[in-house]
Structures are given as structure tokens and as C-alpha cells.
Tab-separated table of C-alpha atoms in Angstrom:
chain	number	residue	atom	x	y	z
R	19	UNK	CA	36.786	2.552	-66.577
R	20	UNK	CA	38.046	-0.214	-64.232
R	21	UNK	CA	38.590	2.347	-61.434
R	22	UNK	CA	34.996	3.596	-61.790
R	23	UNK	CA	33.610	0.052	-61.532
R	24	UNK	CA	35.772	-0.622	-58.493
R	25	UNK	CA	34.425	2.493	-56.730
R	26	UNK	CA	30.856	1.474	-57.523
R	27	UNK	CA	31.475	-1.939	-55.934
R	28	UNK	CA	32.708	-0.255	-52.751
R	29	UNK	CA	29.710	2.112	-52.533
R	30	UNK	CA	27.089	-0.497	-51.488
R	31	UNK	CA	29.075	-1.983	-48.532
R	32	UNK	CA	29.971	1.504	-47.347
R	33	UNK	CA	26.301	2.561	-47.449
R	34	UNK	CA	25.246	-0.539	-45.491
R	35	UNK	CA	27.962	0.059	-42.869
R	36	UNK	CA	26.890	3.684	-42.516
R	37	UNK	CA	23.268	2.610	-41.995
R	38	UNK	CA	24.258	0.123	-39.286
R	39	UNK	CA	26.302	2.745	-37.433
R	40	UNK	CA	23.408	5.205	-37.680
R	41	UNK	CA	20.940	2.644	-36.297
R	42	UNK	CA	23.273	1.785	-33.391
R	43	UNK	CA	23.557	5.478	-32.581
R	44	UNK	CA	19.768	5.813	-32.633
R	45	UNK	CA	19.442	2.778	-30.366
R	46	UNK	CA	21.779	4.220	-27.725
R	47	UNK	CA	20.154	7.647	-27.882
R	48	UNK	CA	16.652	6.257	-27.275
R	49	UNK	CA	15.286	6.930	-23.750
R	50	UNK	CA	15.317	4.083	-21.215
R	51	UNK	CA	11.934	2.376	-20.874
R	52	UNK	CA	11.104	-0.146	-18.111
R	53	UNK	CA	8.038	-2.389	-18.511
R	54	UNK	CA	6.265	-4.792	-16.149
R	55	UNK	CA	3.604	-7.418	-16.860
R	56	UNK	CA	0.091	-6.314	-17.963
R	57	UNK	CA	-1.504	-7.757	-14.803
R	58	UNK	CA	-0.711	-9.137	-11.343
R	59	UNK	CA	1.404	-12.262	-10.775
R	60	UNK	CA	-0.427	-14.935	-8.754
R	61	UNK	CA	1.566	-17.606	-6.855
R	62	UNK	CA	0.553	-20.250	-4.313
R	63	UNK	CA	2.059	-19.900	-0.813
R	64	UNK	CA	5.255	-21.944	-0.463
R	65	UNK	CA	6.067	-21.880	-4.179
R	66	UNK	CA	8.656	-19.710	-5.965
R	67	UNK	CA	7.546	-16.496	-7.688
R	68	UNK	CA	9.119	-14.824	-10.722
R	69	UNK	CA	8.389	-11.078	-11.060
R	70	UNK	CA	8.855	-10.124	-14.741
R	71	UNK	CA	10.475	-6.834	-15.706
R	72	UNK	CA	12.068	-5.744	-18.996
R	73	UNK	CA	13.902	-2.659	-20.196
R	74	UNK	CA	14.685	-1.234	-23.604
R	75	UNK	CA	16.773	-0.433	-25.460
R	76	UNK	CA	19.285	-3.155	-24.558
R	77	UNK	CA	22.579	-1.615	-23.351
R	78	UNK	CA	25.756	-2.355	-21.412
R	79	UNK	CA	24.982	-4.184	-18.176
R	80	UNK	CA	28.300	-3.344	-16.481
R	81	UNK	CA	27.227	0.260	-15.725
R	82	UNK	CA	23.607	-0.655	-15.036
R	83	UNK	CA	21.990	-0.476	-11.576
R	84	UNK	CA	18.813	-2.492	-10.849
R	85	UNK	CA	16.823	-2.104	-7.625
R	86	UNK	CA	13.688	-4.005	-6.640
R	87	UNK	CA	11.942	-2.361	-3.668
R	88	UNK	CA	8.547	-2.027	-2.016
R	89	UNK	CA	7.422	1.131	-0.144
R	90	UNK	CA	10.841	2.832	-0.274
R	91	UNK	CA	14.278	2.388	-1.845
R	92	UNK	CA	15.958	1.424	1.443
R	93	UNK	CA	15.901	-1.180	2.710
R	94	UNK	CA	15.443	-2.907	-0.673
R	95	UNK	CA	14.210	-6.319	-1.786
R	96	UNK	CA	17.158	-6.916	-4.166
R	97	UNK	CA	19.932	-4.668	-5.504
R	98	UNK	CA	22.317	-5.224	-8.437
R	99	UNK	CA	25.174	-2.807	-9.182
R	100	UNK	CA	28.622	-2.938	-10.711
R	101	UNK	CA	28.027	-6.350	-12.246
R	102	UNK	CA	27.161	-8.107	-8.965
R	103	UNK	CA	24.434	-8.378	-6.297
R	104	UNK	CA	24.554	-6.058	-3.274
R	105	UNK	CA	23.121	-7.283	0.048
R	106	UNK	CA	24.195	-4.695	2.641
R	107	UNK	CA	20.767	-2.968	2.939
R	108	UNK	CA	18.441	-5.843	2.014
R	109	UNK	CA	15.147	-6.260	3.912
R	110	UNK	CA	15.431	-8.987	6.566
R	111	UNK	CA	12.434	-10.965	5.293
R	112	UNK	CA	14.131	-11.436	1.882
R	113	UNK	CA	17.607	-12.490	3.039
R	114	UNK	CA	18.632	-15.619	1.104
R	115	UNK	CA	15.272	-15.675	-0.747
R	116	UNK	CA	15.869	-13.546	-3.865
R	117	UNK	CA	17.723	-14.063	-7.137
R	118	UNK	CA	18.091	-11.723	-10.119
R	119	UNK	CA	18.140	-13.648	-13.422
R	120	UNK	CA	21.417	-12.313	-14.779
R	121	UNK	CA	21.276	-14.527	-17.887
R	122	UNK	CA	18.587	-12.233	-19.247
R	123	UNK	CA	20.372	-8.905	-18.619
R	124	UNK	CA	21.988	-8.863	-22.035
R	125	UNK	CA	18.521	-9.302	-23.591
R	126	UNK	CA	16.827	-6.586	-21.528
R	127	UNK	CA	15.376	-8.817	-18.783
R	128	UNK	CA	15.735	-8.061	-15.038
R	129	UNK	CA	13.319	-10.676	-13.684
R	130	UNK	CA	13.397	-11.256	-9.914
R	131	UNK	CA	12.828	-14.696	-8.363
R	132	UNK	CA	11.503	-14.936	-4.791
R	133	UNK	CA	11.821	-18.351	-3.136
R	134	UNK	CA	9.236	-19.913	-0.787
R	135	UNK	CA	6.632	-17.150	-1.102
R	136	UNK	CA	4.676	-16.258	2.059
R	137	UNK	CA	1.491	-14.212	2.557
R	138	UNK	CA	3.582	-11.301	3.860
R	139	UNK	CA	5.229	-11.087	0.405
R	140	UNK	CA	1.988	-10.051	-1.320
R	141	UNK	CA	1.706	-6.456	-2.596
R	142	UNK	CA	3.386	-4.082	-5.062
R	143	UNK	CA	7.065	-4.282	-6.065
R	144	UNK	CA	8.869	-1.511	-7.970
R	145	UNK	CA	11.440	-2.471	-10.616
R	146	UNK	CA	13.856	0.514	-10.849
R	147	UNK	CA	16.563	0.562	-13.553
R	148	UNK	CA	19.280	3.264	-13.645
R	149	UNK	CA	21.783	3.585	-16.501
R	150	UNK	CA	24.015	6.632	-16.403
R	151	UNK	CA	21.687	9.608	-15.869
R	152	UNK	CA	18.716	7.853	-17.468
R	153	UNK	CA	16.245	5.826	-15.400
R	154	UNK	CA	12.710	4.450	-15.365
R	155	UNK	CA	10.579	2.192	-13.172
R	156	UNK	CA	7.589	-0.155	-13.346
R	157	UNK	CA	5.296	-1.631	-10.695
R	158	UNK	CA	4.591	-5.385	-10.454
R	159	UNK	CA	1.791	-6.685	-8.213
R	160	UNK	CA	2.262	-10.068	-6.496
R	161	UNK	CA	-0.804	-11.958	-5.290
R	162	UNK	CA	-0.313	-14.932	-2.949
R	163	UNK	CA	-2.873	-17.702	-2.575
R	164	UNK	CA	-3.261	-20.677	-0.226
R	165	UNK	CA	-5.441	-23.770	-0.639
R	166	UNK	CA	-6.746	-25.067	2.671
R	167	UNK	CA	-7.752	-28.433	4.037
R	168	UNK	CA	-10.458	-30.720	2.690
R	169	UNK	CA	-13.848	-29.828	4.254
R	170	UNK	CA	-14.848	-31.633	7.447
R	171	UNK	CA	-18.602	-32.381	7.536
R	172	UNK	CA	-20.331	-32.920	10.910
R	173	UNK	CA	-23.929	-33.673	11.982
R	174	UNK	CA	-24.551	-31.181	14.790
R	175	UNK	CA	-28.137	-31.430	16.126
R	176	UNK	CA	-31.838	-31.534	15.320
R	177	UNK	CA	-33.217	-28.102	14.434
R	178	UNK	CA	-36.443	-26.764	12.880
R	179	UNK	CA	-37.782	-30.234	12.094
R	180	UNK	CA	-34.558	-31.283	10.367
R	181	UNK	CA	-30.883	-32.000	10.956
R	182	UNK	CA	-28.293	-29.226	11.155
R	183	UNK	CA	-25.095	-30.131	9.258
R	184	UNK	CA	-21.883	-28.083	9.390
R	185	UNK	CA	-18.916	-27.899	7.006
R	186	UNK	CA	-15.516	-26.620	8.175
R	187	UNK	CA	-12.188	-25.941	6.409
R	188	UNK	CA	-9.070	-23.875	7.281
R	189	UNK	CA	-5.822	-22.584	5.717
R	190	UNK	CA	-7.199	-20.532	2.776
R	191	UNK	CA	-6.150	-17.250	1.207
R	192	UNK	CA	-7.821	-15.127	0.010
R	193	UNK	CA	-11.255	-15.635	1.567
R	194	UNK	CA	-12.880	-18.700	-0.107
R	195	UNK	CA	-16.488	-19.562	-0.998
R	196	UNK	CA	-18.452	-22.435	0.593
R	197	UNK	CA	-20.922	-24.238	-1.693
R	198	UNK	CA	-23.497	-26.895	-0.787
R	199	UNK	CA	-24.578	-29.153	-3.670
R	200	UNK	CA	-27.170	-31.891	-4.164
R	201	UNK	CA	-26.485	-35.094	-6.205
R	202	UNK	CA	-27.243	-33.177	-9.443
R	203	UNK	CA	-24.714	-30.437	-8.714
R	204	UNK	CA	-27.357	-27.817	-7.897
R	205	UNK	CA	-26.441	-25.267	-5.243
R	206	UNK	CA	-28.311	-25.280	-1.918
R	207	UNK	CA	-28.735	-22.159	0.243
R	208	UNK	CA	-26.811	-22.202	3.523
R	209	UNK	CA	-28.336	-21.386	6.894
R	210	UNK	CA	-25.303	-19.508	8.262
R	211	UNK	CA	-21.670	-18.867	7.428
R	212	UNK	CA	-18.760	-17.565	9.514
R	213	UNK	CA	-15.278	-16.485	8.447
R	214	UNK	CA	-12.286	-16.131	10.784
R	215	UNK	CA	-8.653	-15.207	10.170
R	216	UNK	CA	-5.668	-16.451	12.177
R	217	UNK	CA	-2.434	-14.614	13.075
R	218	UNK	CA	-0.833	-15.630	9.759
R	219	UNK	CA	-3.801	-14.082	7.837
R	220	UNK	CA	-5.122	-17.482	6.677
R	221	UNK	CA	-8.922	-17.851	6.538
R	222	UNK	CA	-11.047	-20.543	8.178
R	223	UNK	CA	-14.677	-20.984	7.052
R	224	UNK	CA	-17.690	-22.715	8.580
R	225	UNK	CA	-21.090	-23.053	6.925
R	226	UNK	CA	-24.286	-24.737	8.148
R	227	UNK	CA	-27.369	-26.111	6.429
R	228	UNK	CA	-30.601	-27.753	7.663
R	229	UNK	CA	-31.712	-30.960	5.887
R	230	UNK	CA	-35.335	-32.086	6.213
R	231	UNK	CA	-37.266	-35.248	5.388
R	232	UNK	CA	-38.119	-35.581	1.714
R	233	UNK	CA	-34.960	-33.958	0.418
R	234	UNK	CA	-32.221	-35.881	-1.354
R	235	UNK	CA	-29.985	-37.579	1.175
R	236	UNK	CA	-26.744	-37.459	-0.860
R	237	UNK	CA	-24.995	-34.099	-0.420
R	238	UNK	CA	-21.558	-32.551	-0.731
R	239	UNK	CA	-19.779	-29.495	0.670
R	240	UNK	CA	-17.204	-27.696	-1.484
R	241	UNK	CA	-14.760	-24.919	-0.576
R	242	UNK	CA	-13.800	-22.926	-3.672
R	243	UNK	CA	-10.773	-20.714	-4.338
R	244	UNK	CA	-12.067	-17.350	-5.656
R	245	UNK	CA	-8.996	-16.616	-7.830
R	246	UNK	CA	-8.399	-19.838	-9.765
R	247	UNK	CA	-11.667	-21.689	-9.097
R	248	UNK	CA	-9.947	-24.725	-7.543
R	249	UNK	CA	-12.172	-26.690	-5.139
R	250	UNK	CA	-11.867	-29.137	-2.271
R	251	UNK	CA	-14.974	-31.157	-1.416
R	252	UNK	CA	-16.422	-33.792	0.887
R	253	UNK	CA	-19.563	-35.860	0.191
R	254	UNK	CA	-21.877	-37.370	2.828
R	255	UNK	CA	-25.067	-39.402	3.134
R	256	UNK	CA	-27.819	-39.248	5.803
R	257	UNK	CA	-29.979	-42.349	6.240
R	258	UNK	CA	-33.723	-42.010	6.729
R	259	UNK	CA	-33.925	-43.164	10.408
R	260	UNK	CA	-32.122	-39.980	11.508
R	261	UNK	CA	-35.166	-37.910	10.505
R	262	UNK	CA	-37.578	-39.864	12.770
R	263	UNK	CA	-36.141	-38.224	15.894
R	264	UNK	CA	-36.340	-34.649	14.619
R	265	UNK	CA	-39.823	-33.753	15.934
R	266	UNK	CA	-39.494	-35.196	19.486
R	267	UNK	CA	-36.398	-33.078	19.837
R	268	UNK	CA	-38.408	-30.019	18.878
R	269	UNK	CA	-40.995	-30.794	21.595
R	270	UNK	CA	-38.278	-31.120	24.226
R	271	UNK	CA	-36.713	-27.906	23.027
R	272	UNK	CA	-40.072	-26.094	23.242
R	273	UNK	CA	-40.539	-27.198	26.858
R	274	UNK	CA	-37.075	-25.950	27.688
R	275	UNK	CA	-37.941	-22.601	26.128
R	276	UNK	CA	-41.079	-22.312	28.273
R	277	UNK	CA	-39.012	-22.870	31.405
R	278	UNK	CA	-36.477	-20.318	30.179
R	279	UNK	CA	-39.185	-17.686	29.615
R	280	UNK	CA	-40.490	-18.227	33.145
R	281	UNK	CA	-37.031	-17.739	34.575
R	282	UNK	CA	-36.622	-14.539	32.549
R	283	UNK	CA	-39.897	-13.118	33.966
R	284	UNK	CA	-38.696	-13.778	37.515
R	285	UNK	CA	-35.331	-12.204	36.744
R	286	UNK	CA	-36.973	-9.061	35.332
R	287	UNK	CA	-39.063	-8.673	38.493
R	288	UNK	CA	-36.016	-9.012	40.736
R	289	UNK	CA	-33.930	-6.507	38.800
R	290	UNK	CA	-36.761	-3.988	38.499
R	291	UNK	CA	-36.284	-2.973	42.137
R	292	UNK	CA	-32.616	-2.237	41.566
R	293	UNK	CA	-33.208	-0.567	38.226
R	294	UNK	CA	-34.012	2.947	39.404
R	295	UNK	CA	-30.974	3.226	41.656
R	296	UNK	CA	-28.644	1.876	38.965
R	297	UNK	CA	-30.205	4.270	36.433
R	298	UNK	CA	-29.317	7.237	38.652
R	299	UNK	CA	-25.768	5.946	39.049
R	300	UNK	CA	-25.462	5.475	35.272
R	301	UNK	CA	-26.721	9.030	34.604
R	302	UNK	CA	-24.178	10.439	37.043
R	303	UNK	CA	-21.332	8.437	35.409
R	304	UNK	CA	-22.459	9.565	31.928
R	305	UNK	CA	-22.355	13.203	33.043
R	306	UNK	CA	-18.813	12.718	34.349
R	307	UNK	CA	-17.731	11.080	31.069
R	308	UNK	CA	-19.226	13.960	29.063
R	309	UNK	CA	-17.319	16.442	31.210
R	310	UNK	CA	-14.051	14.530	30.773
R	311	UNK	CA	-14.629	14.328	26.996
R	312	UNK	CA	-15.200	18.095	26.838
R	313	UNK	CA	-11.991	18.759	28.806
R	314	UNK	CA	-10.038	16.433	26.485
R	315	UNK	CA	-11.529	18.146	23.411
R	316	UNK	CA	-10.492	21.567	24.748
R	317	UNK	CA	-6.960	20.268	25.397
R	318	UNK	CA	-6.710	18.976	21.811
R	319	UNK	CA	-7.964	22.321	20.509
R	320	UNK	CA	-5.298	24.154	22.541
R	321	UNK	CA	-2.614	21.801	21.165
R	322	UNK	CA	-3.839	22.426	17.619
R	323	UNK	CA	-3.759	26.190	18.073
R	324	UNK	CA	-0.308	26.060	19.651
R	325	UNK	CA	1.331	24.180	16.786
R	326	UNK	CA	-0.928	24.861	13.806
R	327	UNK	CA	-0.849	28.662	14.110
R	328	UNK	CA	2.820	29.745	14.435
R	329	UNK	CA	3.900	33.338	14.639
R	330	UNK	CA	4.595	33.896	10.926
R	331	UNK	CA	2.681	32.850	7.820
R	332	UNK	CA	5.185	32.564	4.948
R	333	UNK	CA	4.376	33.030	1.249
R	334	UNK	CA	6.147	30.080	-0.355
R	335	UNK	CA	7.254	30.500	-3.983
R	336	UNK	CA	8.534	27.449	-5.895
R	337	UNK	CA	12.105	27.607	-7.248
R	338	UNK	CA	11.980	26.790	-10.992
R	339	UNK	CA	15.793	26.315	-11.043
R	340	UNK	CA	15.418	23.216	-8.823
R	341	UNK	CA	12.397	21.633	-10.581
R	342	UNK	CA	12.845	18.251	-12.321
R	343	UNK	CA	12.323	18.410	-16.102
R	344	UNK	CA	8.997	16.522	-15.763
R	345	UNK	CA	7.526	19.226	-13.484
R	346	UNK	CA	5.631	22.219	-14.935
R	347	UNK	CA	5.342	25.344	-12.733
R	348	UNK	CA	2.655	28.019	-13.083
R	349	UNK	CA	3.618	31.556	-14.125
R	350	UNK	CA	3.498	32.799	-10.526
R	351	UNK	CA	5.373	29.693	-9.272
R	352	UNK	CA	2.593	28.936	-6.756
R	353	UNK	CA	1.468	25.610	-8.260
R	354	UNK	CA	3.161	22.664	-9.972
R	355	UNK	CA	1.944	19.652	-11.948
R	356	UNK	CA	3.697	16.557	-13.274
R	357	UNK	CA	3.912	16.020	-17.050
R	358	UNK	CA	5.566	12.903	-18.485
R	359	UNK	CA	6.855	14.988	-21.428
R	360	UNK	CA	10.268	16.414	-20.431
R	361	UNK	CA	10.568	20.213	-20.373
R	362	UNK	CA	13.450	21.997	-22.064
R	363	UNK	CA	15.298	23.408	-19.055
R	364	UNK	CA	19.000	24.127	-18.490
R	365	UNK	CA	21.016	21.489	-16.613
R	366	UNK	CA	22.350	23.438	-13.629
R	367	UNK	CA	23.861	22.060	-10.354
R	368	UNK	CA	20.834	22.831	-8.169
R	369	UNK	CA	18.278	21.088	-10.439
R	370	UNK	CA	16.997	17.623	-9.449
R	371	UNK	CA	17.376	15.269	-12.442
R	372	UNK	CA	16.713	11.784	-10.958
R	373	UNK	CA	13.524	12.249	-8.878
R	374	UNK	CA	10.547	14.569	-9.540
R	375	UNK	CA	11.438	17.057	-6.769
R	376	UNK	CA	11.142	20.848	-6.470
R	377	UNK	CA	12.110	23.203	-3.606
R	378	UNK	CA	10.757	26.467	-2.288
R	379	UNK	CA	12.764	29.513	-3.316
R	380	UNK	CA	13.392	30.840	0.212
R	381	UNK	CA	14.854	28.822	3.103
R	382	UNK	CA	14.788	29.281	6.869
R	383	UNK	CA	17.515	29.427	9.541
R	384	UNK	CA	15.350	30.727	12.414
R	385	UNK	CA	11.791	31.530	13.469
R	386	UNK	CA	8.396	29.799	13.384
R	387	UNK	CA	6.628	29.514	10.022
R	388	UNK	CA	3.809	27.692	8.312
R	389	UNK	CA	2.420	27.223	4.796
R	390	UNK	CA	-0.359	25.104	3.304
R	391	UNK	CA	-0.427	22.766	0.307
R	392	UNK	CA	-3.590	21.919	-1.675
R	393	UNK	CA	-3.488	18.462	-3.313
R	394	UNK	CA	-5.074	17.236	-6.541
R	395	UNK	CA	-3.983	13.604	-6.258
R	396	UNK	CA	-4.136	11.011	-9.011
R	397	UNK	CA	-0.786	9.312	-8.490
R	398	UNK	CA	0.708	10.116	-5.082
R	399	UNK	CA	2.470	13.093	-3.452
R	400	UNK	CA	4.897	13.927	-0.639
R	401	UNK	CA	5.479	17.322	1.083
R	402	UNK	CA	7.685	18.604	3.888
R	403	UNK	CA	11.102	20.226	4.348
R	404	UNK	CA	14.652	19.286	3.435
R	405	UNK	CA	18.074	20.453	4.554
R	406	UNK	CA	20.271	22.509	2.231
R	407	UNK	CA	22.955	20.620	0.358
R	408	UNK	CA	20.939	17.438	-0.397
R	409	UNK	CA	22.019	15.527	-3.497
R	410	UNK	CA	20.393	16.645	-6.747
R	411	UNK	CA	22.121	14.349	-9.282
R	412	UNK	CA	21.600	10.974	-7.593
R	413	UNK	CA	18.824	8.726	-6.322
R	414	UNK	CA	17.799	9.934	-2.849
R	415	UNK	CA	16.064	8.128	0.005
R	416	UNK	CA	13.689	10.579	1.716
R	417	UNK	CA	14.428	9.866	5.367
R	418	UNK	CA	15.579	12.082	8.277
R	419	UNK	CA	19.205	10.844	8.127
R	420	UNK	CA	19.449	12.236	4.578
R	421	UNK	CA	17.920	15.590	5.577
R	422	UNK	CA	14.227	15.024	4.723
R	423	UNK	CA	11.233	15.350	7.092
R	424	UNK	CA	8.127	14.533	5.042
R	425	UNK	CA	4.652	12.922	4.901
R	426	UNK	CA	2.511	11.967	1.923
R	427	UNK	CA	0.541	9.476	-0.132
R	428	UNK	CA	2.874	6.755	-1.552
R	429	UNK	CA	1.670	3.572	-3.318
R	430	UNK	CA	-1.864	4.114	-2.037
R	431	UNK	CA	-0.886	4.498	1.663
R	432	UNK	CA	-0.789	7.696	3.728
R	433	UNK	CA	2.451	7.661	5.751
R	434	UNK	CA	5.228	9.604	7.470
R	435	UNK	CA	8.675	8.835	6.051
R	436	UNK	CA	10.450	7.949	9.290
R	437	UNK	CA	13.509	5.722	9.743
R	438	UNK	CA	14.306	2.846	9.589
R	439	UNK	CA	10.771	2.139	8.323
R	440	UNK	CA	7.808	4.332	7.412
R	441	UNK	CA	5.013	5.120	9.899
R	442	UNK	CA	1.632	4.338	8.320
R	443	UNK	CA	-1.170	6.790	9.186
R	444	UNK	CA	-4.110	4.531	8.344
R	445	UNK	CA	-6.329	5.986	11.094
R	446	UNK	CA	-6.162	9.489	9.515
R	447	UNK	CA	-8.188	10.415	6.442
R	448	UNK	CA	-5.881	11.594	3.637
R	449	UNK	CA	-6.235	15.405	3.575
R	450	UNK	CA	-6.906	17.506	0.496
R	451	UNK	CA	-5.206	20.465	2.173
R	452	UNK	CA	-2.254	19.946	4.506
R	453	UNK	CA	-0.415	22.470	6.714
R	454	UNK	CA	3.373	22.290	7.189
R	455	UNK	CA	4.612	23.970	10.381
R	456	UNK	CA	8.307	24.666	11.113
R	457	UNK	CA	9.725	25.801	14.468
R	458	UNK	CA	13.462	26.149	13.808
R	459	UNK	CA	14.634	26.915	17.367
R	460	UNK	CA	12.672	23.994	18.886
R	461	UNK	CA	13.725	21.702	16.017
R	462	UNK	CA	10.182	20.629	15.147
R	463	UNK	CA	8.485	19.950	11.786
R	464	UNK	CA	4.752	19.248	12.233
R	465	UNK	CA	1.961	18.410	9.786
R	466	UNK	CA	-1.781	19.092	10.199
R	467	UNK	CA	-4.966	18.279	8.286
R	468	UNK	CA	-6.679	21.562	7.430
R	469	UNK	CA	-9.761	19.542	6.349
R	470	UNK	CA	-10.282	18.055	9.849
R	471	UNK	CA	-8.332	20.570	12.016
R	472	UNK	CA	-6.291	17.762	13.570
R	473	UNK	CA	-2.538	17.099	13.923
R	474	UNK	CA	-1.104	14.368	11.651
R	475	UNK	CA	2.554	13.820	12.614
R	476	UNK	CA	5.538	15.682	14.082
R	477	UNK	CA	9.299	15.196	13.578
R	478	UNK	CA	11.890	16.258	16.142
R	479	UNK	CA	14.836	17.602	14.108
R	480	UNK	CA	18.277	17.489	15.758
R	481	UNK	CA	21.755	18.761	14.831
R	482	UNK	CA	20.705	21.503	12.428
R	483	UNK	CA	23.843	23.554	13.232
R	484	UNK	CA	22.578	26.594	11.348
R	485	UNK	CA	21.673	24.618	8.208
R	486	UNK	CA	19.001	26.254	6.063
R	487	UNK	CA	15.709	24.334	5.635
R	488	UNK	CA	13.644	24.593	2.421
R	489	UNK	CA	10.017	23.679	1.599
R	490	UNK	CA	10.180	20.422	-0.437
R	491	UNK	CA	7.707	18.672	-2.773
R	492	UNK	CA	7.461	15.382	-4.750
R	493	UNK	CA	4.737	14.644	-7.350
R	494	UNK	CA	3.480	11.290	-8.644
R	495	UNK	CA	1.887	10.687	-12.047
R	496	UNK	CA	-1.065	13.006	-12.735
R	497	UNK	CA	-0.663	15.000	-9.494
R	498	UNK	CA	-0.938	18.776	-9.044
R	499	UNK	CA	0.039	20.754	-5.930
R	500	UNK	CA	-0.801	24.374	-5.067
R	501	UNK	CA	0.930	26.354	-2.299
R	502	UNK	CA	-0.989	28.741	-0.033
R	503	UNK	CA	-0.909	31.591	0.728
């Protein structure tokens, strides 16, 4: 009887301990999830910015790797690995200006602090967390603002029976609003407004208004920040005697205009004699320019045909054994789409398991080849070729030194992934169908827009040494790619 009671007393603590162990196991088996803030972070220029980023579930920080980067992994904004910060490949503009809040690591926080924020710091930052073979990332947008000087109000001249008044202010970001107000706070329409931007991207504004007799003589000019609504203003007063001189000025101005018109008539008569001869010269020069433009167009067409139409058209088939578990291939392995639900696929050495990559099944060690890729883009894409033997079980930087020659749409910008930095292709419209051309013997990988029949970018590949090159693809969220033919 006493033994039975003793066993019953032990049953409850044992059950509780079992439940705790089970919950801990569930916690560690949950997938890693990285989360950023719901909206952009706005900071005034010169202040410190904190970019929030959290991960769950909370786990050991000793084996954790945290990377904050912008367009590409290297060079990075800030890197934390092995329990300490790493600075060997940090971007120059962030040296000595970043700090990872390590006090929050144990609670799932990897916030990044950027000191003395400048306008060049604005844009998207990616918070990338890697723990073992599990990883995830989130994007944080940083907006930088600047409040400029108090408005300077100046009386310029008499105009249209009134007095022209200007209001100037500089040192703003983003572009501000200029508001004229009467003593009751009512807005007054401006006559003109100009906006300029200096080398540091700060805006200067100038607005003008004409005040006439009979209007209220107390006025104010306000420059308003469009993001937070903050304002800087200057009030002024115009006494009545200033308006007495408005009309005599108009008469003098009218007489000056009459003289100017007379001078213009004389000038037209003098230039009329020379007009016919200059017209003939202009026609001859236009004909020469048209001929030169036609020759240049023919040269571009020959260049396109030389590189865009190689000897062999290759039928690329995607290799399902290399596809990341978030990529879904069609039955004929000619198209691929990204699905955030992992696929049940075997973990084999040639499969990419960190980035959403997939290779073509056949590689090349000689010859000239081309294939085309049709893009359905909702979240970015990159295409090109890679060298055999690239890493499949680690985070990879897609640059030529690592064996990648690629172009694509990344974080909303069309670019070629050159080294040390990317080459932005802002002057080229992002194609819906892109041609990849490979000339192995000449060591050239070229890309062309099939939509516009124009070249996009060309890499000169060196030191292949017989290495096999494979068609290579990366897909962003919601993207689908189809290979032709």
C-alpha cells in the first residue's frame, strides 16, 4: 500500500519532466524564421539608426552566423560568426560605423546599429541568419531624412502691378513642400517653384508669389517635410508705400518691351538674307548625320548577329538532382518555379541546399552555344553559367572569382554580377526573354535582350583549363523561368 502511494507521488513530476523535454525537442526542431519590422525605418541624417531583426526559435548563439548586407553578400555591412564580429570583408562606407546588439542574441534579437547615418545609407538591408544547415532572411528598408535651413524671404521686383516675393531654403531630403500662408493660415497659390539637388543629393527649393494692393500685408513662407510634417517658416510684412511704385515700373517695363520688339524686327531682317544659305548647309549636315546613323545601326546589327547567333542552339534540360528543395520543376524539366513549401527530395552531394539554385543537366567543355530563358518575374531572378565543382552545401557569392558569370533582377535593379561590385544596367529595359551565349574557346559569356534585339553585357572568362561550364539559374519569391528551345 505504501509502495503504491509512493509510485503515484513520483508519477506527476515524471510526467511534467517528460512534457518539458518534449517541448524543448519541438522547439529545436522548428524551422528557423527571421522577421523584420512591418514598415520602413526612418532616421534623420546625422543620427544613429537601429535596424530591427528577430529570429525564432531562440537557439545557441555560439554556432550562429549573422550577416547584414545590401545588394550582395560580399562585401557586407556587418558580419557576426563564431561568437565575435568579423570585419575582413566589410564595405568601406561602414567601417567603424556598425554595431550588432549582442545583448539581444540570447532572446532572438540581431538588431544592427548604424552610427551617423548619411543619405548614401538609405535603401534596403538584408538580415541573413544561418544556424547549422537552416537559414532565413528578412529585408529592412532604411529611409533617411534631412531638415534644411529656415526659409529666406526676399523682395525681388515689381511685376504685374504687384511685388514679386521669393522664398528660398536648402539642405532638405526628401524633396520638401513650399507653402505660402496669409495671417489666417490659409494657403496662397505660388507663381513659380524650382527644385534643385546638389552633389550630396540634398534638395534646395525656391518659390515665388506676387502680392498686390488690397491683399493682407502679413504673410509667411513655410517649408514642410513630406515624411513627418515638420516645418520651418519665416514671416514678413510689406508696408503700403511699396505698392505705390508698382504701376510706374510697369510703364517703364512696357517701353523697354517696345524697344526690344523693334530690335527683334531688325534682327529678323538681317538674318533673313543668311537664312537660305544656312538652311542648305543644315540640310547637307542632316543628310550626313542620317548616313552616319545608318552605318552605325548596320554595325550594331552585325555585332548582334555575330554574338547572338552562335553555331549551335542547345536544348537545355534542368537537372532535378541539383534543384534546391524550394524549387519545383515541370515534368519535362524545361521550366521551374519557386515554392516556399519545401519539396521532399533526397539530400545528395550535388543538390544545392542553402540558395535556391538549379543547374542544367548537360555541361560544355568546347564549342559555341546559346539558349534562351523566358521570365515570369514577381520576386527577382538571375541566369548565366557556372563552373563545375562550385559549393552546394554553403552560402555562395555569385561572382566570377567563385565561378559564376551571371546577370539578373536583384532587389529591384537589373545588373551584371561583376567583381568587386555589381554593374547596374539601368539604361537597359529589363527583358522578358533573355539569350545566354557561350563561346568556350574565346572564353566569352554574353547576354542579349530578345525583346529588343540588343546586347546586354559580356564577361571575358579566363583560366578555364578544361573545366566544364553548366547553365545556372536562381529564382526569387514568386518567380517562374522557362528554358527555350
